[in-house]
Coordinates of N, CA and C in Angstrom, one line a residue:
V1 N -80.9 -42.7 -6.1 CA -80.7 -41.5 -5.6 C -81.4 -40.9 -4.6
A2 N -82.0 -41.3 -4.2 CA -83.4 -40.4 -3.0 C -82.6 -40.9 -1.6
K3 N -82.4 -42.1 -1.8 CA -81.9 -42.8 -0.5 C -80.3 -42.8 -0.5
L4 N -79.6 -42.0 -1.5 CA -78.2 -41.5 -1.2 C -78.3 -40.0 -0.7
V5 N -79.3 -39.3 -1.2 CA -78.9 -38.0 -0.6 C -79.2 -37.4 0.3
T6 N -80.5 -38.5 0.8 CA -80.8 -38.5 2.2 C -79.7 -38.6 3.2
H7 N -79.1 -40.6 2.8 CA -77.9 -40.6 3.3 C -76.7 -39.4 3.5
L8 N -76.4 -38.3 2.3 CA -75.8 -37.4 2.4 C -76.3 -36.7 3.8
L9 N -77.5 -36.2 3.2 CA -77.9 -35.1 4.5 C -77.7 -35.1 5.7
G10 N -78.5 -36.8 5.5 CA -77.7 -37.1 7.3 C -76.4 -37.0 8.2
L11 N -75.7 -37.2 6.7 CA -73.9 -36.9 7.6 C -73.8 -35.4 7.1
R12 N -74.1 -35.0 6.6 CA -73.4 -33.7 6.5 C -72.3 -32.5 7.5
R13 N -73.0 -33.0 8.5 CA -72.3 -32.7 10.3 C -71.2 -33.4 9.9
Q14 N -70.7 -34.7 10.0 CA -70.0 -35.6 10.3 C -69.2 -35.6 8.4
W15 N -68.7 -34.8 7.6 CA -68.3 -34.7 6.5 C -67.1 -34.6 6.8
H16 N -66.8 -32.9 7.8 CA -65.3 -32.8 8.3 C -64.4 -34.0 8.9
Y17 N -65.3 -34.5 9.0 CA -63.6 -35.8 9.1 C -63.9 -36.7 8.3
L18 N -64.0 -36.6 6.6 CA -63.9 -37.8 5.7 C -62.4 -36.6 4.9
R19 N -61.6 -37.9 4.8 CA -60.0 -37.3 4.8 C -59.4 -38.7 3.7
P20 N -60.3 -38.1 2.2 CA -60.4 -39.5 0.9 C -59.1 -39.3 0.5
S21 N -58.1 -40.8 0.1 CA -56.7 -40.7 0.0 C -56.5 -42.1 -0.8
F22 N -56.2 -41.8 -1.5 CA -55.6 -43.0 -2.2 C -54.0 -43.7 -2.5
N23 N -53.7 -44.8 -1.5 CA -52.6 -45.2 -1.6 C -52.8 -46.5 -1.9
L24 N -52.1 -46.6 -3.2 CA -51.6 -48.8 -3.9 C -50.8 -49.2 -2.7
R25 N -50.1 -48.5 -2.1 CA -49.3 -49.3 -0.8 C -50.0 -49.5 0.8
H26 N -51.2 -49.2 0.4 CA -52.0 -49.3 1.8 C -51.9 -50.8 1.8
P27 N -52.1 -51.8 3.0 CA -52.5 -53.3 2.9 C -53.8 -53.1 3.1
A28 N -54.6 -52.7 3.7 CA -55.9 -52.5 3.4 C -57.1 -52.3 1.9
L29 N -56.1 -51.7 0.9 CA -56.2 -51.5 -0.3 C -55.6 -52.9 -1.3
R30 N -54.9 -53.1 -1.0 CA -54.5 -54.7 -1.7 C -55.2 -55.6 -1.2
A31 N -55.1 -55.6 0.2 CA -56.0 -57.1 0.7 C -57.2 -56.8 -0.5
L32 N -57.9 -55.5 0.0 CA -59.0 -55.5 -1.4 C -59.5 -55.8 -2.7
M33 N -58.1 -55.0 -3.3 CA -57.8 -55.5 -4.4 C -57.7 -57.0 -4.6
W34 N -56.8 -58.6 -4.2 CA -56.6 -59.0 -4.2 C -57.9 -60.1 -3.6
L35 N -58.6 -59.6 -2.8 CA -60.4 -59.7 -3.1 C -61.2 -59.9 -4.4
M36 N -61.1 -58.7 -5.3 CA -61.8 -58.3 -5.6 C -61.3 -59.1 -7.3
L37 N -59.9 -59.7 -7.3 CA -59.7 -60.4 -8.6 C -60.8 -61.4 -8.9
P38 N -60.8 -62.4 -8.1 CA -61.8 -63.3 -8.3 C -63.2 -62.8 -9.4
M39 N -63.2 -61.8 -8.5 CA -64.8 -61.5 -8.3 C -64.4 -60.9 -10.5
L40 N -63.9 -60.0 -10.2 CA -63.8 -59.5 -11.7 C -63.4 -60.3 -12.2
I41 N -62.1 -62.0 -12.7 CA -62.5 -63.0 -13.1 C -63.9 -63.3 -13.6
G42 N -64.3 -63.8 -12.3 CA -65.7 -64.6 -13.0 C -67.0 -63.6 -13.3
T43 N -66.7 -62.0 -13.2 CA -67.6 -60.9 -13.9 C -67.2 -61.5 -15.4
I44 N -65.8 -61.1 -15.6 CA -65.5 -61.2 -17.4 C -66.0 -62.5 -17.6
G45 N -65.4 -63.2 -17.1 CA -66.3 -64.8 -17.4 C -67.6 -64.9 -17.6
S46 N -68.3 -64.3 -17.0 CA -69.9 -64.8 -17.0 C -70.3 -64.0 -18.2
I47 N -69.3 -62.6 -18.4 CA -70.1 -62.2 -20.0 C -69.9 -62.4 -20.9
V48 N -68.1 -62.9 -20.8 CA -68.1 -64.0 -22.4 C -68.8 -65.1 -22.5
R49 N -69.4 -66.0 -21.6 CA -70.3 -67.0 -21.3 C -71.3 -66.6 -22.4
D50 N -72.6 -65.4 -21.5 CA -73.4 -65.2 -22.3 C -73.4 -64.3 -23.2
Y51 N -72.5 -64.0 -23.6 CA -72.0 -63.6 -25.5 C -72.2 -64.7 -25.9
F52 N -71.4 -65.3 -25.6 CA -71.1 -67.3 -26.4 C -72.1 -67.6 -26.6
N53 N -73.5 -67.6 -25.6 CA -74.5 -69.1 -25.5 C -75.5 -68.1 -26.8
N54 N -75.7 -66.9 -25.9 CA -76.9 -66.1 -26.6 C -76.6 -65.5 -27.6
V55 N -75.8 -65.2 -28.0 CA -75.5 -64.3 -29.0 C -74.4 -64.8 -30.4
Y56 N -73.6 -65.8 -30.2 CA -72.8 -66.5 -30.9 C -73.3 -67.5 -31.7
V57 N -73.4 -68.1 -30.2 CA -74.4 -69.7 -31.3 C -75.9 -69.9 -31.7
L58 N -76.6 -69.1 -31.2 CA -78.0 -68.4 -32.1 C -77.5 -67.9 -33.0
S59 N -76.4 -67.4 -33.8 CA -76.3 -66.5 -34.7 C -75.7 -67.7 -35.4
L60 N -75.3 -69.5 -35.4 CA -75.0 -69.7 -36.2 C -76.3 -70.6 -36.3
I61 N -77.6 -70.7 -35.9 CA -78.8 -71.3 -36.7 C -79.0 -70.5 -37.2
A62 N -79.9 -70.5 -38.2 CA -80.5 -69.4 -39.8 C -81.9 -69.2 -39.1
D63 N -82.3 -69.9 -38.3 CA -83.5 -69.0 -37.7 C -83.9 -68.2 -37.7
S64 N -84.8 -67.2 -37.7 CA -84.2 -65.7 -37.8 C -84.6 -65.4 -36.3
G65 N -85.8 -66.1 -36.2 CA -86.5 -65.3 -34.9 C -85.8 -65.7 -33.1
L66 N -85.2 -67.1 -33.7 CA -84.6 -67.7 -33.0 C -84.0 -67.0 -31.2
M67 N -82.9 -66.1 -31.4 CA -82.1 -65.2 -30.8 C -83.1 -64.0 -30.2
K68 N -84.5 -64.0 -30.4 CA -85.5 -62.9 -29.8 C -86.0 -63.7 -29.0
A69 N -86.7 -65.0 -29.4 CA -86.8 -65.9 -28.9 C -86.5 -66.5 -27.5
N70 N -85.4 -66.3 -27.8 CA -84.2 -67.0 -26.2 C -84.2 -65.9 -25.5
S71 N -83.7 -64.6 -26.4 CA -84.2 -63.1 -25.5 C -85.1 -63.4 -24.1
F72 N -86.4 -63.2 -24.5 CA -87.7 -63.4 -23.8 C -87.9 -64.2 -23.2
G73 N -87.8 -65.8 -23.8 CA -87.8 -66.4 -22.6 C -86.9 -66.4 -21.3
R74 N -85.6 -66.0 -21.9 CA -84.4 -65.8 -20.6 C -85.0 -64.5 -19.6
K75 N -86.0 -63.8 -20.3 CA -86.0 -62.8 -19.5 C -87.5 -63.1 -18.9
L76 N -88.0 -63.9 -19.1 CA -89.3 -65.0 -18.3 C -89.1 -65.3 -16.9
F77 N -87.9 -65.9 -17.4 CA -87.2 -66.1 -16.3 C -86.2 -65.5 -14.9
M78 N -85.6 -64.5 -15.7 CA -85.2 -63.6 -14.8 C -85.8 -62.8 -14.0
A79 N -87.3 -62.7 -14.8 CA -88.2 -62.0 -13.5 C -88.7 -63.2 -12.7
I80 N -88.6 -64.2 -12.6 CA -89.5 -64.9 -12.3 C -87.8 -64.9 -11.0
S81 N -87.3 -65.4 -11.1 CA -85.6 -65.9 -10.5 C -85.6 -63.9 -9.2
W82 N -85.6 -62.9 -10.2 CA -85.6 -61.9 -9.4 C -86.8 -61.7 -8.5
L83 N -87.7 -61.9 -8.2 CA -89.3 -62.3 -7.7 C -88.8 -62.8 -6.5
I84 N -88.3 -64.2 -6.5 CA -88.0 -64.5 -5.3 C -87.0 -65.2 -4.6
P85 N -86.4 -65.7 -5.3 CA -85.0 -66.2 -5.0 C -83.9 -64.8 -4.2
Y86 N -84.1 -63.6 -5.3 CA -83.2 -62.9 -4.5 C -83.4 -61.9 -3.5
T87 N -85.2 -62.2 -3.0 CA -85.6 -61.2 -1.9 C -85.3 -62.5 -1.3
V88 N -85.8 -63.1 -1.0 CA -85.1 -64.4 0.6 C -83.7 -64.1 0.4
S89 N -83.2 -64.2 -0.8 CA -81.3 -63.7 -0.5 C -81.3 -62.4 0.8
I90 N -82.1 -61.4 0.3 CA -81.3 -59.8 0.8 C -82.5 -60.5 2.8
A91 N -83.6 -61.0 2.2 CA -83.9 -60.9 3.6 C -83.2 -62.2 4.7
M92 N -82.2 -63.4 4.1 CA -81.1 -63.9 5.0 C -80.4 -63.2 5.5
F93 N -79.5 -62.4 4.5 CA -78.3 -62.0 4.7 C -78.4 -61.5 5.9
P94 N -78.8 -60.8 6.7 CA -78.7 -60.1 7.7 C -78.6 -61.2 9.3
F95 N -78.9 -62.5 9.0 CA -79.2 -63.7 9.7 C -77.2 -64.2 9.2
F96 N -77.3 -64.7 8.6 CA -75.7 -65.1 8.4 C -74.9 -64.3 9.0
C97 N -75.2 -63.0 8.7 CA -73.9 -61.6 9.2 C -74.0 -61.9 11.0
E98 N -75.2 -61.9 10.9 CA -75.1 -61.9 12.4 C -74.1 -63.3 13.5
L99 N -74.8 -64.5 12.5 CA -73.9 -65.4 13.1 C -72.4 -65.8 12.9
V100 N -72.2 -64.7 11.6 CA -70.5 -64.8 11.2 C -69.9 -63.9 12.4
D101 N -70.6 -62.9 13.0 CA -70.3 -61.7 13.9 C -70.0 -62.4 15.4
K102 N -71.1 -63.6 15.9 CA -71.1 -64.4 16.7 C -69.6 -65.1 16.9
Q103 N -69.6 -65.6 15.4 CA -68.1 -66.8 15.2 C -68.9 -67.7 16.2
D104 N -70.7 -68.0 15.6 CA -71.2 -69.7 16.0 C -71.1 -70.5 14.5
H105 N -70.1 -70.6 14.0 CA -70.3 -71.4 13.1 C -70.8 -72.8 12.6
K106 N -71.0 -73.7 14.1 CA -72.2 -74.6 13.8 C -73.7 -74.1 14.0
R107 N -74.0 -73.3 14.1 CA -75.2 -72.8 13.8 C -75.6 -72.4 12.4
L108 N -74.8 -71.6 11.6 CA -74.1 -71.0 10.7 C -74.8 -72.6 10.1
G109 N -73.4 -72.5 9.6 CA -74.0 -74.3 9.0 C -75.0 -74.8 9.3
E110 N -75.6 -75.0 10.2 CA -76.9 -75.9 10.2 C -78.1 -74.8 9.5
L111 N -77.6 -73.3 9.6 CA -78.8 -72.9 9.2 C -78.8 -72.2 7.6
I112 N -77.8 -72.9 6.9 CA -77.6 -72.5 5.8 C -77.9 -74.1 5.3
T113 N -77.0 -75.4 5.7 CA -78.2 -76.0 5.0 C -79.6 -76.6 5.2
D114 N -80.1 -76.3 6.6 CA -81.7 -76.1 6.5 C -82.7 -75.1 5.6
S115 N -82.0 -73.7 5.3 CA -82.6 -73.4 4.3 C -82.1 -73.4 3.0
G116 N -81.1 -74.2 2.8 CA -80.6 -75.2 1.2 C -82.3 -76.2 1.3
R117 N -82.4 -77.1 2.1 CA -83.4 -78.1 1.9 C -84.7 -77.1 1.9
M118 N -84.9 -76.3 2.5 CA -85.9 -76.1 2.3 C -86.1 -74.7 0.5
L119 N -85.2 -74.3 0.4 CA -85.5 -73.4 -0.9 C -85.2 -74.8 -2.3
L120 N -84.9 -76.2 -1.9 CA -85.4 -77.0 -2.9 C -86.4 -77.4 -2.9
A121 N -86.8 -78.0 -1.3 CA -88.0 -77.8 -1.2 C -89.1 -77.5 -2.0
V122 N -88.9 -75.8 -2.1 CA -90.1 -75.4 -2.7 C -90.0 -75.0 -4.1
F123 N -88.6 -74.9 -4.2 CA -88.2 -74.5 -6.3 C -87.9 -76.1 -6.7
I124 N -88.0 -77.1 -6.6 CA -87.8 -78.3 -7.7 C -89.4 -78.5 -8.0
P125 N -90.2 -78.3 -7.1 CA -91.6 -78.4 -7.6 C -91.8 -77.7 -8.5
G126 N -91.6 -76.0 -7.9 CA -91.7 -75.1 -8.7 C -91.6 -74.7 -9.9
A127 N -90.2 -75.2 -10.0 CA -89.7 -74.6 -11.5 C -90.4 -76.2 -12.3
A128 N -90.7 -77.3 -12.0 CA -91.0 -78.1 -13.0 C -92.8 -77.6 -12.8
L129 N -93.0 -77.1 -11.8 CA -94.5 -76.4 -12.6 C -94.4 -75.3 -13.6
I130 N -93.5 -74.2 -13.3 CA -93.2 -73.3 -14.2 C -93.1 -73.8 -15.9
A131 N -92.3 -74.9 -15.8 CA -92.2 -75.5 -16.6 C -92.8 -76.2 -17.5
A132 N -93.5 -76.7 -16.4 CA -95.1 -77.3 -17.2 C -96.2 -76.5 -17.9
V133 N -96.4 -75.3 -17.5 CA -96.9 -73.6 -17.4 C -96.5 -72.7 -18.6
S134 N -95.2 -73.1 -19.2 CA -94.4 -72.1 -19.5 C -94.9 -71.6 -20.8
E135 N -95.2 -72.4 -21.4 CA -96.1 -72.1 -23.2 C -97.1 -71.7 -22.7
P136 N -98.0 -71.9 -22.2 CA -99.2 -70.8 -21.7 C -99.2 -69.5 -21.0
M137 N -97.8 -69.0 -20.2 CA -97.6 -68.3 -19.8 C -97.2 -67.8 -21.1
A138 N -95.6 -67.8 -21.5 CA -95.5 -67.5 -23.1 C -96.8 -66.9 -23.8
L139 N -97.4 -67.9 -24.1 CA -98.7 -66.8 -24.8 C -99.3 -66.1 -24.8
G140 N -99.6 -66.5 -23.3 CA -100.8 -65.2 -22.3 C -99.7 -63.9 -22.5
L141 N -98.5 -63.5 -22.7 CA -97.8 -62.5 -21.9 C -97.2 -62.0 -23.5
L142 N -96.8 -63.2 -24.5 CA -96.0 -62.7 -25.7 C -97.1 -62.7 -27.0
K143 N -98.1 -63.2 -27.0 CA -98.5 -63.7 -28.3 C -99.2 -61.8 -29.1
G144 N -98.6 -61.9 -29.9 CA -99.4 -60.8 -30.7 C -98.4 -59.5 -30.8
G145 N -98.1 -58.8 -31.9 CA -97.4 -57.6 -32.3 C -96.5 -58.3 -32.8
Q146 N -94.8 -57.8 -33.0 CA -94.1 -59.2 -33.5 C -93.7 -60.8 -33.2
F147 N -94.5 -60.6 -32.4 CA -94.3 -62.2 -32.3 C -95.8 -63.3 -32.6
T148 N -94.9 -64.1 -33.6 CA -95.7 -65.3 -34.2 C -96.4 -66.3 -32.9
L149 N -97.1 -67.2 -32.9 CA -97.3 -68.2 -32.5 C -96.1 -69.0 -32.3
V150 N -95.2 -69.6 -33.2 CA -94.2 -69.9 -33.5 C -92.9 -69.4 -32.8
T151 N -92.7 -68.3 -33.1 CA -91.6 -67.4 -31.7 C -92.1 -67.5 -30.3
A152 N -93.4 -67.1 -29.7 CA -94.0 -67.0 -28.4 C -94.0 -68.8 -28.1
Q153 N -93.9 -70.2 -28.8 CA -93.7 -71.1 -28.6 C -92.4 -71.3 -28.0
M154 N -91.4 -71.0 -29.5 CA -89.7 -71.1 -28.9 C -89.5 -70.2 -27.6
S155 N -89.7 -69.2 -27.9 CA -89.7 -68.2 -26.4 C -90.2 -69.1 -25.1
A156 N -91.5 -70.0 -25.0 CA -91.9 -70.8 -23.7 C -90.7 -72.2 -23.6
F157 N -90.3 -72.5 -25.0 CA -89.0 -74.1 -24.7 C -88.1 -73.0 -23.9
S158 N -87.6 -71.7 -24.5 CA -86.5 -71.1 -23.8 C -86.7 -71.4 -22.5
N159 N -87.4 -70.7 -21.8 CA -88.3 -70.3 -20.7 C -88.3 -71.5 -19.9
A160 N -88.4 -72.9 -20.4 CA -88.6 -74.0 -19.4 C -87.5 -74.4 -19.8
C161 N -86.7 -74.2 -20.6 CA -84.9 -74.8 -20.6 C -83.7 -74.0 -19.2
Y162 N -84.5 -72.5 -19.0 CA -83.7 -71.5 -18.2 C -84.1 -71.9 -16.6
I163 N -85.4 -72.3 -16.5 CA -86.4 -72.5 -15.6 C -85.7 -73.2 -14.8
L164 N -85.4 -75.0 -15.4 CA -85.1 -75.8 -14.7 C -83.9 -75.5 -13.6
A165 N -83.6 -74.5 -13.9 CA -82.0 -73.9 -13.3 C -82.5 -73.3 -12.0
L166 N -83.9 -72.8 -12.1 CA -84.1 -72.1 -10.9 C -83.7 -73.2 -9.3
P167 N -84.0 -74.1 -9.2 CA -83.8 -74.8 -7.4 C -82.0 -74.0 -7.4
A168 N -81.7 -74.5 -8.7 CA -79.8 -74.2 -8.4 C -79.6 -72.5 -8.0
Y169 N -80.3 -71.8 -9.1 CA -80.3 -70.5 -9.2 C -80.7 -69.8 -7.2
S170 N -81.6 -70.5 -6.4 CA -82.0 -69.7 -5.5 C -81.0 -70.2 -4.5
L171 N -80.3 -71.3 -4.4 CA -79.2 -71.6 -3.6 C -78.1 -71.1 -4.0
E172 N -77.6 -70.5 -4.9 CA -76.3 -69.6 -5.3 C -76.7 -68.6 -4.7
Y173 N -78.2 -67.5 -5.0 CA -78.5 -66.7 -4.5 C -78.0 -66.7 -2.6

């Protein structure tokens, strides 16, 4: 919010140039809608998949703590995946944009290939290491309060399964 307010204050002298309009027949808006359609389908598919995997399938299993354990195991994975792959993707994005602007497709391909290899060189052994220490990590973070030893161990197993997708997740970002 503070960033948006700062931008709005900086642009206050240019507000008179703003001419908001909404024309469904405008070719740019139609092109935007066609570009948004696959993203919308993918987002809805992702939400349905997550609901199916994390709620429906786990609710069929009689173990009462399994849904909570899977949820926390996934949260541990998401915390790790947002710390490194997401920040690397943000840092690399301007370089990709610059090469696209220059239409240097050969260098762009080389950069994507090299960065993908570096990410895999880091995240394949990193994912194996995190999967190996998943149980002590989960026990240290989760044991206590509502979490029993068994629930923390189930969360560790869930985290270890999710973390094996970290190399692919980093390449996706």
